[in-house]
């Protein structure tokens, strides 16, 4: 059994090394700055497209739970989003079950990332668990719900956790506080591919393809009921003061691809604007 597991693991790592080679070859061609983030999100970005406003919302929520919150990024990969959060919450940490992702690429694992399956952390409660995009079928909500007071999760409209495809925490006794919509990295990726890497596409075809964006990413905030009002109020007051001029350089790619902050979408009926927060 252990040998089987090791073989499966080394196969995955081989795939990872191959993908990393493709990433290096892409980078050697000096592509426009920040494109790699949306083309190789695992190596140099994240599977959800975010702006600085998202980081600051997450930090504001965490501080509403506790002035000095314990914060755990579950399945953090190389920790791209976590690194941003740590600038504001220095005690934040991550847990990643595949230690091989660091060793396969000869990368040093940061001390703030623990190599373990989240299922093994049941005796380590945290104020906030952040669950970034998970592979469809990976569903550890029950474990996360046992250790966290507040859960912030992102997932694609395409469907992930569980049989119904959502990543909701209501069934684990949590209350939904708020949600917002951001573009899926898949849409950003497709837009970049159409604009820069498919020269044969006509302008008309590119415009048509841009209207087909549908793989939105959702951010949901959940909390234990006794904390719900406090977090809701803190988030509402944070949003009232939100300043989208605070931004990361890579956000220019989102703007250019038509995924502006508060950009209105024609194809949806609720939360019509990207990054618009809906308080429940
Ligand atoms: C699709 S990647 C997402 C990485 C990062 N959160 C992001 O959004 O870019 C999912 C990561 O979760 C890790 N993972 C899956 N199941 C896990 C578990 N039970 N405990 C900890 N990490 C897990 C995987 O190894 C993988 O690195």
Coordinates of C-alpha atoms and ligand atoms in Angstrom, one line a residue:
X1 CA 0.0 0.0 0.0
X2 CA 2.8 2.4 1.0
X3 CA 4.7 1.5 -2.2
X4 CA 1.5 2.2 -4.3
X5 CA 1.1 5.6 -2.6
X6 CA 4.8 6.4 -3.3
X7 CA 4.4 5.5 -6.9
X8 CA 1.3 7.6 -7.3
X9 CA 3.1 10.5 -5.6
X10 CA 6.2 10.3 -7.8
X11 CA 3.9 10.2 -10.9
X12 CA 2.3 13.5 -9.7
X13 CA 5.7 15.0 -9.0
X14 CA 6.9 14.0 -12.5
X15 CA 3.9 15.8 -13.9
X16 CA 4.7 18.8 -11.7
X17 CA 8.3 18.9 -12.9
X18 CA 7.1 18.7 -16.6
X19 CA 4.7 21.6 -16.0
X20 CA 7.5 23.6 -14.3
X21 CA 9.7 23.1 -17.3
X22 CA 7.0 24.5 -19.5
X23 CA 6.7 27.4 -17.1
X24 CA 10.5 28.1 -17.3
X25 CA 10.4 27.9 -21.1
X26 CA 7.5 30.3 -21.2
X27 CA 9.3 32.7 -18.8
X28 CA 12.5 32.6 -20.9
X29 CA 10.6 34.2 -23.8
X30 CA 10.1 37.3 -21.7
X31 CA 6.3 37.4 -22.0
X32 CA 4.5 40.5 -20.9
X33 CA 4.8 41.1 -17.2
X34 CA 2.5 39.1 -14.9
X35 CA 1.0 36.9 -17.7
X36 CA 2.7 33.9 -16.1
X37 CA 0.5 34.4 -13.0
X38 CA -2.6 33.6 -15.0
X39 CA -1.1 31.0 -17.2
X40 CA 0.8 29.0 -14.6
X41 CA -1.2 29.9 -11.5
X42 CA 0.1 27.1 -9.3
X43 CA 3.8 28.2 -9.7
X44 CA 3.5 31.9 -9.6
X45 CA 0.0 32.9 -8.6
X46 CA -3.1 31.3 -7.3
X47 CA -6.1 29.4 -8.7
X48 CA -8.3 32.4 -7.9
X49 CA -7.7 35.8 -9.4
X50 CA -7.5 38.3 -6.6
X51 CA -6.8 42.0 -6.0
X52 CA -5.4 43.7 -2.9
X53 CA -8.9 44.6 -1.9
X54 CA -9.5 40.8 -1.4
X55 CA -6.5 40.5 0.9
X56 CA -7.6 43.5 2.9
X57 CA -11.1 42.2 3.2
X58 CA -9.8 38.9 4.5
X59 CA -7.5 40.7 7.0
X60 CA -10.5 42.9 8.2
X61 CA -12.6 39.8 8.7
X62 CA -9.8 38.0 10.6
X63 CA -9.3 41.1 12.9
X64 CA -13.0 41.1 13.6
X65 CA -12.8 37.6 15.0
X66 CA -9.7 38.4 17.1
X67 CA -7.4 41.4 17.4
X68 CA -4.5 39.0 16.9
X69 CA -6.1 36.2 15.0
X70 CA -4.7 32.8 14.3
X71 CA -5.1 32.3 10.6
X72 CA -4.6 29.1 8.6
X73 CA -4.5 28.8 4.8
X74 CA -5.6 25.3 4.0
X75 CA -4.1 23.6 0.9
X76 CA -2.0 26.7 0.4
X77 CA 0.3 25.3 -2.3
X78 CA 3.4 27.5 -2.6
X79 CA 1.5 30.1 -0.6
X80 CA 1.1 33.0 -3.0
X81 CA -2.0 34.4 -1.3
X82 CA -0.7 33.5 2.2
X83 CA 2.4 35.6 1.6
X84 CA 0.3 38.6 1.0
X85 CA -1.8 38.0 4.1
X86 CA 1.3 37.5 6.3
X87 CA 2.2 41.2 5.6
X88 CA -0.8 42.1 7.7
X89 CA -1.1 39.1 9.9
X90 CA 2.5 38.1 10.8
X91 CA 1.4 35.0 12.6
X92 CA -0.5 33.5 9.7
X93 CA 0.4 30.1 8.5
X94 CA -0.5 27.5 5.9
X95 CA -0.9 23.8 5.7
X96 CA -0.2 21.8 2.5
X97 CA -0.4 18.1 2.3
X98 CA 2.1 17.6 -0.6
X99 CA 5.6 18.4 0.7
X100 CA 6.9 17.1 -2.6
X101 CA 5.9 20.2 -4.4
X102 CA 8.8 22.0 -2.7
X103 CA 11.3 19.3 -3.0
X104 CA 10.5 18.4 -6.6
X105 CA 11.5 21.9 -7.7
X106 CA 14.3 22.3 -5.2
X107 CA 12.5 25.2 -3.5
X108 CA 12.9 26.0 0.1
X109 CA 9.7 25.5 2.1
X110 CA 8.9 28.6 4.1
X111 CA 8.7 27.9 7.9
X112 CA 5.2 29.2 8.0
X113 CA 3.9 26.4 5.8
X114 CA 3.4 23.0 7.5
X115 CA 3.5 19.9 5.5
X116 CA 0.5 17.8 6.6
X117 CA -3.0 17.0 5.6
X118 CA -5.5 19.3 7.2
X119 CA -7.2 16.3 8.6
X120 CA -4.2 15.8 11.0
X121 CA -4.7 19.3 12.6
X122 CA -7.9 18.5 14.6
X123 CA -6.2 19.5 17.9
X124 CA -5.1 22.9 16.6
X125 CA -8.1 25.3 16.6
X126 CA -7.8 28.6 14.6
X127 CA -9.7 31.8 14.5
X128 CA -9.9 31.8 10.7
X129 CA -9.4 29.2 8.1
X130 CA -8.9 30.3 4.5
X131 CA -9.7 27.6 1.9
X132 CA -8.5 28.7 -1.5
X133 CA -9.5 26.9 -4.7
X134 CA -9.6 23.1 -4.3
X135 CA -9.5 20.4 -6.9
X136 CA -13.0 19.1 -7.7
X137 CA -13.6 16.2 -5.3
X138 CA -11.3 17.5 -2.6
X139 CA -13.7 18.1 0.3
X140 CA -12.4 18.6 3.8
X141 CA -15.1 21.0 5.0
X142 CA -16.0 18.7 8.0
X143 CA -12.4 18.9 9.3
X144 CA -12.1 22.6 8.7
X145 CA -15.4 23.3 10.4
X146 CA -14.1 21.4 13.5
X147 CA -11.1 23.7 13.9
X148 CA -12.2 27.1 12.7
X149 CA -14.4 29.9 14.1
X150 CA -14.6 31.6 10.7
X151 CA -14.1 30.2 7.3
X152 CA -13.4 32.2 4.1
X153 CA -13.5 30.1 1.0
X154 CA -13.2 30.6 -2.7
X155 CA -14.6 28.2 -5.4
X156 CA -15.5 28.2 -9.0
X157 CA -19.1 28.4 -10.4
X158 CA -18.2 25.1 -12.1
X159 CA -18.6 23.2 -8.9
X160 CA -16.2 21.7 -6.4
X161 CA -16.7 20.2 -3.0
X162 CA -19.3 17.5 -2.4
X163 CA -22.0 16.1 -4.5
X164 CA -23.7 19.5 -5.1
X165 CA -20.6 21.2 -6.1
X166 CA -20.8 24.1 -3.7
X167 CA -18.4 24.7 -0.8
X168 CA -20.9 25.9 1.7
X169 CA -20.5 25.5 5.5
X170 CA -24.1 26.0 6.6
X171 CA -24.6 22.3 7.2
X172 CA -21.7 22.3 9.7
X173 CA -23.5 24.9 11.9
X174 CA -21.9 28.0 10.4
X175 CA -23.8 31.2 9.4
X176 CA -23.1 32.8 6.0
X177 CA -22.0 36.4 6.4
X178 CA -21.2 37.7 3.0
X179 CA -20.1 36.8 -0.5
X180 CA -18.6 38.4 -3.6
X181 CA -17.8 37.4 -7.1
X182 CA -14.4 37.7 -8.8
X183 CA -13.3 36.5 -12.3
X184 CA -12.2 32.9 -12.5
X185 CA -8.5 32.5 -13.3
X186 CA -9.7 30.3 -16.2
X187 CA -11.5 33.3 -17.7
X188 CA -8.5 35.5 -17.3
X189 CA -6.3 32.8 -18.8
X190 CA -8.7 32.4 -21.8
X191 CA -8.7 36.1 -22.3
X192 CA -4.9 36.3 -22.3
X193 CA -4.7 33.3 -24.7
X194 CA -7.1 34.9 -27.1
X195 CA -5.5 38.3 -27.0
X196 CA -1.8 37.4 -27.0
X197 CA -1.2 33.8 -27.9
X198 CA -3.7 33.0 -30.7
X199 CA -2.6 35.3 -33.5
X200 CA -5.1 33.7 -36.0
X201 CA -8.2 34.9 -34.1
X202 CA -10.0 37.8 -35.7
X203 CA -10.9 40.9 -33.6
X204 CA -14.6 40.1 -34.0
X205 CA -14.0 36.5 -32.7
X206 CA -12.0 37.8 -29.7
X207 CA -14.9 40.2 -28.9
X208 CA -17.4 37.4 -29.1
X209 CA -15.3 35.1 -26.9
X210 CA -15.0 37.9 -24.3
X211 CA -18.8 37.8 -23.9
X212 CA -18.8 34.1 -23.0
X213 CA -17.1 34.5 -19.6
X214 CA -19.0 32.4 -17.1
X215 CA -16.5 30.6 -14.9
X216 CA -16.9 33.0 -12.0
X217 CA -15.1 32.5 -8.8
X218 CA -17.1 33.1 -5.5
X219 CA -15.7 34.1 -2.1
X220 CA -18.0 33.1 0.8
X221 CA -17.5 34.1 4.4
X222 CA -18.9 31.9 7.2
X223 CA -18.7 32.1 10.9
X224 CA -20.0 30.4 14.0
X225 CA -23.3 32.0 14.9
X226 CA -22.1 33.8 18.0
X227 CA -19.5 35.8 15.9
X228 CA -21.7 36.4 12.9
X229 CA -23.0 39.9 13.7
X230 CA -19.6 41.2 14.8
X231 CA -18.0 40.1 11.6
X232 CA -20.8 41.3 9.4
X233 CA -20.6 44.8 11.0
X234 CA -16.8 44.9 10.7
X235 CA -16.9 43.9 7.1
X236 CA -19.7 46.4 6.3
X237 CA -17.6 49.2 7.8
X238 CA -14.5 48.0 6.0
X239 CA -16.3 48.0 2.7
X240 CA -17.6 51.5 3.2
X241 CA -14.0 52.7 3.4
X242 CA -12.6 50.4 0.8
X243 CA -10.1 52.0 -1.6
X244 CA -9.4 50.1 -4.8
X245 CA -6.5 52.4 -5.5
X246 CA -4.5 50.3 -3.1
X247 CA -3.4 47.6 -5.5
X248 CA -0.8 45.1 -6.7
X249 CA 1.0 45.6 -10.0
X250 CA -0.5 42.4 -11.5
X251 CA -4.0 43.9 -11.2
X252 CA -3.3 45.7 -14.5
X253 CA -3.7 42.4 -16.3
X254 CA -7.2 42.0 -14.8
X255 CA -8.1 45.6 -15.9
X256 CA -6.8 45.0 -19.4
X257 CA -8.7 41.8 -19.8
X258 CA -12.0 43.5 -18.9
X259 CA -12.2 42.3 -15.3
X260 CA -12.2 45.7 -13.6
X261 CA -13.0 46.4 -10.0
X262 CA -16.8 46.8 -9.8
X263 CA -17.1 46.0 -13.5
X264 CA -20.8 45.3 -14.3
X265 CA -21.6 41.9 -15.8
X266 CA -24.4 41.6 -18.3
X267 CA -24.9 37.8 -17.8
X268 CA -25.8 37.6 -14.0
X269 CA -28.7 38.9 -11.9
X270 CA -27.2 39.1 -8.4
X271 CA -23.9 40.7 -7.4
X272 CA -23.8 42.1 -11.0
X273 CA -20.6 43.9 -10.3
X274 CA -17.3 42.1 -9.8
X275 CA -16.0 42.5 -6.2
X276 CA -19.4 43.9 -5.0
X277 CA -19.9 42.5 -1.5
X278 CA -23.3 41.1 -0.7
X279 CA -23.9 40.9 3.0
X280 CA -26.3 38.2 4.1
Ligands
LIG1 C1 -5.6 23.5 -6.5 S1 -4.4 23.7 -5.4 C2 -4.7 25.3 -4.8 C3 -3.6 26.0 -4.2 C4 -3.9 27.4 -3.6 N1 -4.8 27.3 -2.5 C5 -4.5 28.2 -4.7 O1 -5.7 28.4 -4.7 O2 -3.7 28.6 -5.6 C6 -4.9 22.7 -4.0 C7 -3.8 22.4 -3.0 O3 -4.4 21.8 -1.8 C8 -3.6 20.8 -1.4 N2 -4.5 19.8 -0.6 C9 -5.4 19.0 -1.1 N3 -5.9 18.3 -0.1 C10 -5.4 18.7 1.0 C11 -5.5 18.3 2.4 N4 -6.4 17.4 2.8 N5 -4.8 19.0 3.3 C12 -3.9 19.9 3.0 N6 -3.7 20.3 1.7 C13 -4.4 19.7 0.7 C14 -3.1 20.2 -2.7 O4 -1.9 19.4 -2.4 C15 -2.8 21.4 -3.5 O5 -1.5 22.0 -3.3

